[in-house]
Short mmCIF file of C-alpha atoms in Angstrom, two decimals:
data_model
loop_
_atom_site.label_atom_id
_atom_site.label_comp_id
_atom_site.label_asym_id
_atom_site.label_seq_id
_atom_site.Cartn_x
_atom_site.Cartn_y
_atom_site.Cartn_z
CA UNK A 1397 0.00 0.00 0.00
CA UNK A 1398 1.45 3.67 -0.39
CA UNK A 1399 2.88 5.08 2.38
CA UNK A 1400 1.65 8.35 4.33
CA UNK A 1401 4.58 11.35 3.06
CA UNK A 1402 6.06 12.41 5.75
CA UNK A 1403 7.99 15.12 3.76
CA UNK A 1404 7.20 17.24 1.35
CA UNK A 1405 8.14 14.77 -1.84
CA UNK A 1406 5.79 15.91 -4.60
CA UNK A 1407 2.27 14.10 -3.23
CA UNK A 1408 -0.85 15.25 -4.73
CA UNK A 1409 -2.49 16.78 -1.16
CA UNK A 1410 -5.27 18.86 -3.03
CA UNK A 1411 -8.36 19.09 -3.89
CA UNK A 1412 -7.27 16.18 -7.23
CA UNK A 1413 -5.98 13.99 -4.45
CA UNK A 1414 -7.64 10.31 -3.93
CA UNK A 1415 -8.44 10.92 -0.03
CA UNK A 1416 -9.71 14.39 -0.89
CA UNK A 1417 -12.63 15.38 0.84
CA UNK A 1418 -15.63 15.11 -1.64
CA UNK A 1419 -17.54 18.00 0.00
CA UNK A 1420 -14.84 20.19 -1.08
CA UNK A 1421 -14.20 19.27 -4.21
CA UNK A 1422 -17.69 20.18 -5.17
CA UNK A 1423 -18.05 23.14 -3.29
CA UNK A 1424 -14.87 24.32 -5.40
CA UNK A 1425 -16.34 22.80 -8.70
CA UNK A 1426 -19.43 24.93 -8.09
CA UNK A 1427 -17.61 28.23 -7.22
CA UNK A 1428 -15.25 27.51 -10.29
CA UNK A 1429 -18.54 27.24 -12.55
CA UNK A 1430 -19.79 30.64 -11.61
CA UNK A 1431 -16.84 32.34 -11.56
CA UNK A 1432 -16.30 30.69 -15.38
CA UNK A 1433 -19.86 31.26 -16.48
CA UNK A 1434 -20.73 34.56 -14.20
CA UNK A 1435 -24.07 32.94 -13.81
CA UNK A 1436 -25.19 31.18 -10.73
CA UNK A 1437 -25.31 27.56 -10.07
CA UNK A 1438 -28.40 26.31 -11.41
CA UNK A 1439 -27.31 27.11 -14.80
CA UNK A 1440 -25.12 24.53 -14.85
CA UNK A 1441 -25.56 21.83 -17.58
CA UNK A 1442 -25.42 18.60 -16.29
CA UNK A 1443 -23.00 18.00 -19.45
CA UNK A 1444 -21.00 20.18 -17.98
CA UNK A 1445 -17.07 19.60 -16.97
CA UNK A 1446 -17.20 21.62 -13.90
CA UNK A 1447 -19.19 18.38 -12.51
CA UNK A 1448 -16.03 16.52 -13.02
CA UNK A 1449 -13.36 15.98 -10.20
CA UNK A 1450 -10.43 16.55 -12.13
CA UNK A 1451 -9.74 13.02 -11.18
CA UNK A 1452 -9.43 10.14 -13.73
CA UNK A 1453 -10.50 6.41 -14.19
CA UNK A 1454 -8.87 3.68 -16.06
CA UNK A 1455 -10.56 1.22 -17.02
CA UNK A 1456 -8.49 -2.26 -17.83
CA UNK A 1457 -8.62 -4.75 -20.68
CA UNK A 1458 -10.09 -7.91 -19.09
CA UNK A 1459 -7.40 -10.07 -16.77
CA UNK A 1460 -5.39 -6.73 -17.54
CA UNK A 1461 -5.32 -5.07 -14.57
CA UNK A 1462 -2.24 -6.68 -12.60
CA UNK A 1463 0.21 -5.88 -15.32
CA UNK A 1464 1.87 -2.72 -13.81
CA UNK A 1465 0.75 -0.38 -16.82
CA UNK A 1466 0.34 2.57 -13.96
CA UNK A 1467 3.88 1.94 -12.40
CA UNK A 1468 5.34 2.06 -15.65
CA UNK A 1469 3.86 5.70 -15.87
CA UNK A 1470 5.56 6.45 -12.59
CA UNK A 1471 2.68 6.04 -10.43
CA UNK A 1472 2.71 5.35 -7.11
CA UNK A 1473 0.05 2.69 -6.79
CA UNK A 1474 -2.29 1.63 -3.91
CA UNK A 1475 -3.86 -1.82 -3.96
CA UNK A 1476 -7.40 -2.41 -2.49
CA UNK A 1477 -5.86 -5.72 -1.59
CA UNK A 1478 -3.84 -4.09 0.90
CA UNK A 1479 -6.77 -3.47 3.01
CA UNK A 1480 -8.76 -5.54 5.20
CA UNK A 1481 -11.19 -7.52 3.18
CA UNK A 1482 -10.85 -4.98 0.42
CA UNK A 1483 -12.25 -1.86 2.36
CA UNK A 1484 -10.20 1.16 1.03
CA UNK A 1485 -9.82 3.99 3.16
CA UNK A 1486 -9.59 6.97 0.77
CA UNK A 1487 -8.37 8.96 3.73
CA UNK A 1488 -5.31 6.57 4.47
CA UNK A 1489 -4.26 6.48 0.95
CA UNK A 1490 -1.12 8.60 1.43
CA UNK A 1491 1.15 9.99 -1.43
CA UNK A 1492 -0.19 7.24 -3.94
CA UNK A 1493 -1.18 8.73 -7.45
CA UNK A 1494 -3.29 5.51 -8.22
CA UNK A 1495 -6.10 3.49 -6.50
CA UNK A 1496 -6.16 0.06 -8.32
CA UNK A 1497 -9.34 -2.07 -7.84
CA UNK A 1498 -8.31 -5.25 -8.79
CA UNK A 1499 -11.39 -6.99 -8.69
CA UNK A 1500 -13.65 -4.88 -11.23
CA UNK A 1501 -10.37 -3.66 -13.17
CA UNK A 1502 -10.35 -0.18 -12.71
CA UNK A 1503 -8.60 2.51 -11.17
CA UNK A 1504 -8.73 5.99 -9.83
CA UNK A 1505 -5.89 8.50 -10.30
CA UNK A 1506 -5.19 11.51 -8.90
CA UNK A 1507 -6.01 14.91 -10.13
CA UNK A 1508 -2.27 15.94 -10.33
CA UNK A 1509 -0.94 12.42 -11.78
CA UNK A 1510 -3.56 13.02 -14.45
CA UNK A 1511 -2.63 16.30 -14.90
CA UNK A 1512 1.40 15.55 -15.05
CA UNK A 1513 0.38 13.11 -17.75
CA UNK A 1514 -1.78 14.59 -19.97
CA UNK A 1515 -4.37 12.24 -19.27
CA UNK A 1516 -7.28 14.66 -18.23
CA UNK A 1517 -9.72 14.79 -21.11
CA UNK A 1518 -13.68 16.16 -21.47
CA UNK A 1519 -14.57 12.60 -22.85
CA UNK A 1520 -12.98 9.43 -22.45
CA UNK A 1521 -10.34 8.03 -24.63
CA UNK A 1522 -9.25 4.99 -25.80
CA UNK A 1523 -5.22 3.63 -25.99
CA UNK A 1524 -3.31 2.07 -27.87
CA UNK A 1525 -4.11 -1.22 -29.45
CA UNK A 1526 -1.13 -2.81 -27.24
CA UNK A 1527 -1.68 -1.38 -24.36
CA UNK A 1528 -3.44 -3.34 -21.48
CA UNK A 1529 -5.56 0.13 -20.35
CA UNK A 1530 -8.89 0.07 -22.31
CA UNK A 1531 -10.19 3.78 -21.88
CA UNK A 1532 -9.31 6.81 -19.61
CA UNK A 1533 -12.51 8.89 -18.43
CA UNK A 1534 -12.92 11.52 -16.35
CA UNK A 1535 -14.30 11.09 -12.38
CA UNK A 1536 -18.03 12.67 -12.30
CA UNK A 1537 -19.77 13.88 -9.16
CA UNK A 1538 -22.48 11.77 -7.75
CA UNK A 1539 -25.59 12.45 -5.78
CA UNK A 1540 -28.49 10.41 -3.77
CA UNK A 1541 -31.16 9.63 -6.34
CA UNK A 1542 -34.04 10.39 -3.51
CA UNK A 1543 -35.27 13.60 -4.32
CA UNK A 1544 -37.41 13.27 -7.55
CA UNK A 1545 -37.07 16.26 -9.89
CA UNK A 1546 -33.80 17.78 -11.89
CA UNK A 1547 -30.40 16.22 -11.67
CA UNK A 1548 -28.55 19.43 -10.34
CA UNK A 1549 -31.65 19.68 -7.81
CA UNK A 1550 -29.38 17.27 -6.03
CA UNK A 1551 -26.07 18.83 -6.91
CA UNK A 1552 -27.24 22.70 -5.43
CA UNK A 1553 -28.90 20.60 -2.31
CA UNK A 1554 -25.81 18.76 -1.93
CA UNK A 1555 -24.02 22.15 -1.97
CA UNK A 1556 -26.16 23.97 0.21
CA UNK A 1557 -25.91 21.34 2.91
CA UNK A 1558 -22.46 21.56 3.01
CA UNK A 1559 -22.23 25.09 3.51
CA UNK A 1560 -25.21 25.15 5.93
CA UNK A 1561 -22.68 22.14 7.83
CA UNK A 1562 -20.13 24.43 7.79
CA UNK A 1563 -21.68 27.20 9.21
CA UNK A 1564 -23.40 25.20 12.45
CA UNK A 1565 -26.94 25.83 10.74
CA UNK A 1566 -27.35 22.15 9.96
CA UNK A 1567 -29.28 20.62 6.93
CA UNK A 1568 -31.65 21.79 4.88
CA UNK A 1569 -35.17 20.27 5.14
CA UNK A 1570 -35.76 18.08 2.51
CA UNK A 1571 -39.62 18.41 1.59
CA UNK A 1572 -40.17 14.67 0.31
CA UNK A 1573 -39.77 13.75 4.21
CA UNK A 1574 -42.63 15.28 5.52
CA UNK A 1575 -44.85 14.10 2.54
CA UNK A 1576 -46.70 10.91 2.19
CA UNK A 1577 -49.85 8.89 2.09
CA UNK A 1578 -51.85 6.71 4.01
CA UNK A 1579 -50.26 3.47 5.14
CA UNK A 1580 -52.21 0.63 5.21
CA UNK A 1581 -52.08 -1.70 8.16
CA UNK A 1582 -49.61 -4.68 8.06
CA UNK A 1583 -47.34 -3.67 5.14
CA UNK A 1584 -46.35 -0.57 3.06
CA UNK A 1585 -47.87 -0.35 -0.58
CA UNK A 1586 -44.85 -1.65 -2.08
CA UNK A 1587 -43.83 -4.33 -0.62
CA UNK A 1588 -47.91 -5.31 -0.87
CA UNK A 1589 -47.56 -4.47 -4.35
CA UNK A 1590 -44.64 -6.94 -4.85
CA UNK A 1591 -45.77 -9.67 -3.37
CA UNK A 1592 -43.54 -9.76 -0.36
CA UNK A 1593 -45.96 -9.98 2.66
CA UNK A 1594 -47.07 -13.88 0.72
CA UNK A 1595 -43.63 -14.76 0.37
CA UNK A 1596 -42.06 -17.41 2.83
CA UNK A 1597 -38.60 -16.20 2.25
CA UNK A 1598 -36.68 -14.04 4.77
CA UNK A 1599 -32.95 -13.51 2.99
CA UNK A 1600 -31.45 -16.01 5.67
CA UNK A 1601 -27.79 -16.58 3.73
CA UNK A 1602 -28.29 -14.09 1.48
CA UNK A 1603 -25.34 -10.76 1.89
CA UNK A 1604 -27.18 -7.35 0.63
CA UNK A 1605 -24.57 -4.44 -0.16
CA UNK A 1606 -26.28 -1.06 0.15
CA UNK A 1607 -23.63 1.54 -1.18
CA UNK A 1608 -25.25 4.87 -0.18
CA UNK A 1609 -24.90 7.13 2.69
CA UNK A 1610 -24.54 4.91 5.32
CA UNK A 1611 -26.69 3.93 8.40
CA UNK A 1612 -27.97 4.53 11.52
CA UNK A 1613 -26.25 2.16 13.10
CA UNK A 1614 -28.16 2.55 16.59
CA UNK A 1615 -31.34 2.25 14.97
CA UNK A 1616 -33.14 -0.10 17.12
CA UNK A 1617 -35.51 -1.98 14.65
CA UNK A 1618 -32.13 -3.45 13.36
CA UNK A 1619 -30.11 -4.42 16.94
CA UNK A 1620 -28.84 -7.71 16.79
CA UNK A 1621 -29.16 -7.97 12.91
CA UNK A 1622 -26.05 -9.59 11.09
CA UNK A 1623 -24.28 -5.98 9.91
CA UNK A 1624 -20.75 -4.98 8.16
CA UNK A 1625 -20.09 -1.40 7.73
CA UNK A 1626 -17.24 0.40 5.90
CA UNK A 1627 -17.03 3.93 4.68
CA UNK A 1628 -15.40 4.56 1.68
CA UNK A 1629 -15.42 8.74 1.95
CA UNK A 1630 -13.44 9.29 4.76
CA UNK A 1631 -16.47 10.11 7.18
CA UNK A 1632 -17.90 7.59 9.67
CA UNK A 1633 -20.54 5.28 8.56
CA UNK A 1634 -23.16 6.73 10.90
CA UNK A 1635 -25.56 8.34 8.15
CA UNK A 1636 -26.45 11.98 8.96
CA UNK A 1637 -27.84 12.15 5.67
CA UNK A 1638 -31.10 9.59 5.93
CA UNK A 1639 -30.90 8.23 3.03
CA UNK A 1640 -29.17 4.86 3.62
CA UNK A 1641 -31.47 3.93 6.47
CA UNK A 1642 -33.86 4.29 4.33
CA UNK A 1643 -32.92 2.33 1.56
CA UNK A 1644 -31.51 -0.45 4.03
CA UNK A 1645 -35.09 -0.34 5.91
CA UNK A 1646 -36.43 -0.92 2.20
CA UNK A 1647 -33.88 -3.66 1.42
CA UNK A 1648 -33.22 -5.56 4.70
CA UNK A 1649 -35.91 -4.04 7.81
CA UNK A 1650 -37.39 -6.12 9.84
CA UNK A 1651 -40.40 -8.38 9.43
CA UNK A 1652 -42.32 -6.87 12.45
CA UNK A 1653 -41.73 -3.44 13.90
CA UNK A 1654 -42.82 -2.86 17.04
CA UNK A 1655 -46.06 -0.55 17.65
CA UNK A 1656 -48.40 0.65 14.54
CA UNK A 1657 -45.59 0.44 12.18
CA UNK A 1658 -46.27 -1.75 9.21
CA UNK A 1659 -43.53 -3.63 7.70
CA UNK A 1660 -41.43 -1.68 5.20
CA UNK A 1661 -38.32 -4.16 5.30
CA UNK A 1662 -38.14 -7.12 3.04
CA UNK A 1663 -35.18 -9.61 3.04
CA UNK A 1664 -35.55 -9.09 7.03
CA UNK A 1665 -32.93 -12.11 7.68
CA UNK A 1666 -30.27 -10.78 5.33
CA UNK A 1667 -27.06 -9.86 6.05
CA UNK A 1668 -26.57 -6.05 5.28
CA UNK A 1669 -23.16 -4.87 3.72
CA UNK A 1670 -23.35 -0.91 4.46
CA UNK A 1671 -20.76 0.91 2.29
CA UNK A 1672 -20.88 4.16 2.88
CA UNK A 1673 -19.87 5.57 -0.62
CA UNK A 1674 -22.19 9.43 -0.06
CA UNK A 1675 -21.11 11.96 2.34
CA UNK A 1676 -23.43 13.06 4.76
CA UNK A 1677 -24.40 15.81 2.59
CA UNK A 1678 -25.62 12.92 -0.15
CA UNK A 1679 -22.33 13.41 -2.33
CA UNK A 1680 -19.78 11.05 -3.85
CA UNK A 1681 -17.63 10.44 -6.91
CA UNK A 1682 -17.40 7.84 -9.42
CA UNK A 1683 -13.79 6.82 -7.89
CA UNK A 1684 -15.30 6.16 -4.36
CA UNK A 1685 -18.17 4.24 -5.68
CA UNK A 1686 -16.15 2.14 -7.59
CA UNK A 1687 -13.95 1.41 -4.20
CA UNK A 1688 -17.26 0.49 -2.60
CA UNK A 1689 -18.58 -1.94 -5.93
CA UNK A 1690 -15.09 -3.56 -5.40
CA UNK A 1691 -15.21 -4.16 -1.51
CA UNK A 1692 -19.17 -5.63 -2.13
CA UNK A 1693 -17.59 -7.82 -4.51
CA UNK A 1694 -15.09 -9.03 -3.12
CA UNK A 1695 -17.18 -10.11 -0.26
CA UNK A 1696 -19.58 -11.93 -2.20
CA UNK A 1697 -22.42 -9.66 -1.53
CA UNK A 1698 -25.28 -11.63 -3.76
CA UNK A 1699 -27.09 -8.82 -3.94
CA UNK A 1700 -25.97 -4.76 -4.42
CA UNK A 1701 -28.01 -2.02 -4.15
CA UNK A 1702 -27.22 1.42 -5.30
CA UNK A 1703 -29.54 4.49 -5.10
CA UNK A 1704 -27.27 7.11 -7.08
CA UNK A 1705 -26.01 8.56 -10.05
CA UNK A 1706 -25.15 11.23 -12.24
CA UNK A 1707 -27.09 12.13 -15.24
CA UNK A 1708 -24.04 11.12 -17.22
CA UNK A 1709 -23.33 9.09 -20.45
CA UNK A 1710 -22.37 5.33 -19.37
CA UNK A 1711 -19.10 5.63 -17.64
CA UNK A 1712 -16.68 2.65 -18.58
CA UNK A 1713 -15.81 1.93 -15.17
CA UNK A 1714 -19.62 1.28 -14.02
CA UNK A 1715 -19.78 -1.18 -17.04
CA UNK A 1716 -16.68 -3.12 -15.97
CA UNK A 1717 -17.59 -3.56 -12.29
CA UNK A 1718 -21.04 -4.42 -13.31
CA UNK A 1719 -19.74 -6.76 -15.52
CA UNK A 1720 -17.11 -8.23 -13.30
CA UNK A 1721 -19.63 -8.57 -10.86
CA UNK A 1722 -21.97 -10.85 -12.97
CA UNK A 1723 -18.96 -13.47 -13.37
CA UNK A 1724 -18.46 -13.20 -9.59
CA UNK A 1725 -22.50 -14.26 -8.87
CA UNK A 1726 -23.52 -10.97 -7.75
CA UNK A 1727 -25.98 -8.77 -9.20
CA UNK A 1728 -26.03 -4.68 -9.04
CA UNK A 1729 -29.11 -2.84 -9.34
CA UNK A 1730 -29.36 0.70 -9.63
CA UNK A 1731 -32.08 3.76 -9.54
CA UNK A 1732 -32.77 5.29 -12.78
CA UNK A 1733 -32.68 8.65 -11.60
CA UNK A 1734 -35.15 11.33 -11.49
CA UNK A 1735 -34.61 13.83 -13.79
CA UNK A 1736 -37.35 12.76 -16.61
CA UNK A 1737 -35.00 12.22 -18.62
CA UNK A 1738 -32.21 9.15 -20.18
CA UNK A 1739 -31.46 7.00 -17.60
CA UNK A 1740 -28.40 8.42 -15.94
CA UNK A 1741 -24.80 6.34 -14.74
CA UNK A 1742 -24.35 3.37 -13.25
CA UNK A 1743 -27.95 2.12 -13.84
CA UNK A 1744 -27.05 2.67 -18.21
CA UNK A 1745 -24.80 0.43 -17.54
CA UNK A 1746 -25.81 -2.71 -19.75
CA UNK A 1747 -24.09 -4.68 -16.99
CA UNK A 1748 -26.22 -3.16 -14.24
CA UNK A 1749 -29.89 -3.35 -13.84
CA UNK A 1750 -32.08 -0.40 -14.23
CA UNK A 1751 -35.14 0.50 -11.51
CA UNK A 1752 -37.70 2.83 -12.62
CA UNK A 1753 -40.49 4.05 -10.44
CA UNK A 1754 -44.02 3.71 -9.87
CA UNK A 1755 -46.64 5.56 -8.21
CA UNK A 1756 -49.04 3.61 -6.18
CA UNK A 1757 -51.58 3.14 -9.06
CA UNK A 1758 -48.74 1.51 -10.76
CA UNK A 1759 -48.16 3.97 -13.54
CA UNK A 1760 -44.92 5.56 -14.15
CA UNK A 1761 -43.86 8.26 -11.79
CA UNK A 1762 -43.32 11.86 -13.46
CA UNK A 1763 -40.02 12.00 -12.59
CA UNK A 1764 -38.47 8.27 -13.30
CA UNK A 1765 -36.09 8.40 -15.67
CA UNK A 1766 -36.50 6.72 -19.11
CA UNK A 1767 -34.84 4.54 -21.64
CA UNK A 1768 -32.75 1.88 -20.54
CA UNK A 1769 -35.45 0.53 -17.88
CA UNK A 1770 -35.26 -3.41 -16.88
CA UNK A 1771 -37.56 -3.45 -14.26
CA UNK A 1772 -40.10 -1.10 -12.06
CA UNK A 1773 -41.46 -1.12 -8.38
CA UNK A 1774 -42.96 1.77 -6.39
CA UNK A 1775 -41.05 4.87 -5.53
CA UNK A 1776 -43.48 7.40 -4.67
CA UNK A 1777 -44.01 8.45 -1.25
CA UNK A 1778 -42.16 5.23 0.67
CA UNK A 1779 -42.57 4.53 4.18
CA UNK A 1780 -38.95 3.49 5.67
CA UNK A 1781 -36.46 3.79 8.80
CA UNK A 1782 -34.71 7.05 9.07
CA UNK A 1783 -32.57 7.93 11.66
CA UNK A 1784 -32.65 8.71 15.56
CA UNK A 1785 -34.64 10.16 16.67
CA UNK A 1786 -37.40 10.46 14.20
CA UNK A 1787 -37.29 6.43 13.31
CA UNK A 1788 -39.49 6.33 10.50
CA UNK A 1789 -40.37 8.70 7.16
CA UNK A 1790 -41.65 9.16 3.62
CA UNK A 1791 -39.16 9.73 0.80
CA UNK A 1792 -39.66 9.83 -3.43
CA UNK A 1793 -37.76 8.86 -5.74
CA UNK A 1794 -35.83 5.73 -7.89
CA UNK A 1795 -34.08 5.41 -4.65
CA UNK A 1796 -36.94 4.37 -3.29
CA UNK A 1797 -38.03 1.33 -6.16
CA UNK A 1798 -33.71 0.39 -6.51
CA UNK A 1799 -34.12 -1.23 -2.88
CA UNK A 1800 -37.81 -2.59 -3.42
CA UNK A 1801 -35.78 -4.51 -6.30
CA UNK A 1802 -33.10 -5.27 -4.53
CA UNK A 1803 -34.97 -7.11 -1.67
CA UNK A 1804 -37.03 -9.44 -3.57
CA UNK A 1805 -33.79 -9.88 -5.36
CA UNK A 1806 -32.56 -11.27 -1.74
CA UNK A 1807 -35.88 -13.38 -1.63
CA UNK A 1808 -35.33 -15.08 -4.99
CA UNK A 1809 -31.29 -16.08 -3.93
CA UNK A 1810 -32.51 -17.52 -1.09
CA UNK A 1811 -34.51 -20.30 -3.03
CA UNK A 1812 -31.98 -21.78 -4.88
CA UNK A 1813 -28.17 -21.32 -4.52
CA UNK A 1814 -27.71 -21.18 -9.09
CA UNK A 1815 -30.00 -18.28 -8.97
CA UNK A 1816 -26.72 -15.93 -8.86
CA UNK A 1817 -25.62 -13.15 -11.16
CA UNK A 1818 -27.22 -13.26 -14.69
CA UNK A 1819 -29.47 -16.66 -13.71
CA UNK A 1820 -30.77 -13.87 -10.73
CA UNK A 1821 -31.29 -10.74 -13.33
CA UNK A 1822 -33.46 -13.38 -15.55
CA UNK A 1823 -35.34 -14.62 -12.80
CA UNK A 1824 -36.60 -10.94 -11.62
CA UNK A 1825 -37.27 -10.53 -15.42
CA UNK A 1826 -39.17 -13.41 -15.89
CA UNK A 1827 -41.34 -13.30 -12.99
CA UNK A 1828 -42.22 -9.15 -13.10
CA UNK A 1829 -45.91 -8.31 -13.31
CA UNK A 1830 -45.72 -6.75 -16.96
CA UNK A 1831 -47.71 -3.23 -17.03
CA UNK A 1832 -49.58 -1.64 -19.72
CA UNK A 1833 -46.41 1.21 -20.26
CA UNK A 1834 -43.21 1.04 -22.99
CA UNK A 1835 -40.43 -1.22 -21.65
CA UNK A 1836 -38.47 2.69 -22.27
CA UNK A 1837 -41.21 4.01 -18.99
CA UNK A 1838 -41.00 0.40 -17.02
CA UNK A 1839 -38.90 -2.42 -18.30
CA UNK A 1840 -40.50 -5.73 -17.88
CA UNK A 1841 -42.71 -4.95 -15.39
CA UNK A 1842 -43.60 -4.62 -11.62
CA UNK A 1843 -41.00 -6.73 -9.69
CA UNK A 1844 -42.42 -9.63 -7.79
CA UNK A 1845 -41.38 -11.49 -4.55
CA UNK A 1846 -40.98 -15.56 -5.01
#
């Protein structure tokens, strides 16, 4: 692993560095936009480059990614495998210019390696026909997918939160919390929508990976539940976010909560793989996510759940980890997003499965993004755990369906041990209510628990 400088000897320790903080790097990414465009923040185009890091990604030929191609550039390389069961800490990564993820074949460089090189580009490009490196892209910004309406919604949001942290003033309220519908008694309209409450499976065996903004880990509808939590952005996994604990209540919460609470959870007996991958202000990058698709796969998480994206172009790097997680037996599913728009990265990823959303009547929420869909379950006003002290809340969006998905997808491992990567993407296909919308609005249909 790269070693810590102790010295002044030429380490990248800005704002391009691999253990930089990711609040910062926006916050600076948004002030460079205005200052560049004289306009204000929301006229950013989500095409824009100020909403990349300045950090790159390589992306490896297959069985390439061992062959020192970085080193031979003069980069000082870090290894996941140099870290306890593959957990990176971005924070402890030293003076390395390079993050390798060996199991998904990609890795991060630094903003000033890049730079040094000439390898920072607009788009990605492609290498040499001999060379083991497949394409160099640039690092995008990423954002929770759980408030439905315009991509850069999230980016300001994310922005404003860090500068209301900052200044003591705490978080701003997020609106789709407070919102909601009537429950009905036993279950939540999703996972009665599903088919989960018939279902006699529980996820017993069955390791979930929810990559997101972490979780409450005192919350106490989940004490004594089978939990591994890692944090991949350099803050504790404790989500002060809320998102996480609500997509993990979604996933993984439990069978009976205590009081009037319905059930909201579905693979209840699961064990939950929290990788914290979003700051507490709902942020991440590409490079971070990546560290936190590698750790769930090299863990042999069955199942990985990932409410986030960027309304990007497919980014290499989510193909190859999708992909490298198919031939490992897991199976990544991802929101859509929420801008009404083409479905943004990972989930247009052909390796990675695609969740649109669904109001309660079953038709296509406003906001669910469109295109490459494989699949649908509700979104729209989703009963879950949030954190202390509050327990329980509403929320909207894709990042509400991704987990509905992702949870059946738990239920459907359990009942037979070949029902693993691909063999597990055909069986949600195959048994998904179809609905009278384009396959472009809901893919094959309404997911369904076994």
């Amino acid at each position: 692993m790269a070693r810590k400088p102790t010295r002044d000897d030429g380490g990248d320790s800005g704002l391009g560095a691999l253990g930089a903080d990711v609040d910062a790097m926006l916050l600076a990414a948004l002030e460079r936009a205005e200052a560049e465009g004289g306009g204000t923040g929301e006229e950013i185009s989500a095409t824009d480059e100020t909403l990349t890091t300045g950090r790159m990604i390589v992306t490896y030929k297959e069985g390439a990614a061992d062959d020192g191609a970085l080193a031979n550039m003069g980069m000082r390389t870090a290894d996941a495998r140099d870290f306890e069961d593959g957990a990176v800490a971005m924070d402890a990564l030293g003076d390395a210019d390079a993050l390798l993820l060996p199991e998904i074949g990609v890795a991060v460089i630094s903003g000033n390696a890049a730079s040094e090189r000439s390898l920072g580009s607009a788009g990605a490009k492609s290498l040499a026909s001999d060379s083991p490196i497949s394409v160099i892209e640039p690092e995008y910004f990423a954002f929770s997918e759980g408030d439905a309406g315009e991509y850069l919604r999230g980016f300001l949001r994310a922005a404003q939160t860090i500068e209301a942290d900052l200044r003591g003033l705490g978080a701003p309220v997020d609106e789709e919390d407070e919102e909601g519908g009537a429950l009905v008694l036993g279950a939540t309209p999703g996972l009665i929508a599903s088919r989960v409450p018939q279902s006699s499976r529980s996820g017993l065996g069955i390791r979930v990976a929810v990559l997101d903004t972490g979780m409450d880990l005192g919350h106490p509808e989940f004490a004594g539940r089978a939990m591994v939590s890692r944090s991949f952005v350099g803050q504790p996994v404790q989500d002060l976010h809320s998102h996480g604990t609500h997509c993990i209540g979604t996933a993984c919460g439990p069978l009976a909560p205590p009081g009037n609470t319905p059930r909201y959870g579905i693979a209840h007996r699961s064990t939950i793989f929290v990788g914290k991958v979003l700051s507490n202000s709902g942020t991440g990058s590409t490079g971070g996510i990546l560290a936190g698709m590698n750790w769930a796969i090299a863990n042999n998480c069955a199942v990985i759940s990932m409410s986030l994206g960027a309304q990007t172009g497919v980014q290499f790097g989510y193909v190859a980890a999708g992909a490298a997680a198919l031939a490992r037996g897991c199976l990544i599913i991802a929101a859509a997003g929420n801008a009404a728009s083409s479905t943004g990265a990972p989930a247009n990823s052909p390796s990675i499965m695609s969740v649109a959303s669904l109001d309660r009547n079953l038709a296509p929420s406003s906001f669910s993004n469109r295109g490459k869909i494989d699949i649908s379950a509700i979104g729209r006003d989703v009963w879950s755990s949030v954190p202390r002290p509050q327990r329980h809340g509403f929320k909207t969006g894709t990042s509400m369906a991704c987990p509905h998905v992702a949870g059946v997808a738990a239920l459907w491992a359990q009942t037979n041990g070949s029902l693993r990567g691909m063999a597990l993407w055909q069986r949600l296909l195959a048994s998904a209510r179809p609905l009278p919308y384009p396959a472009s609005r809901v893919g094959r249909g309404l997911v369904q628990a076994p």
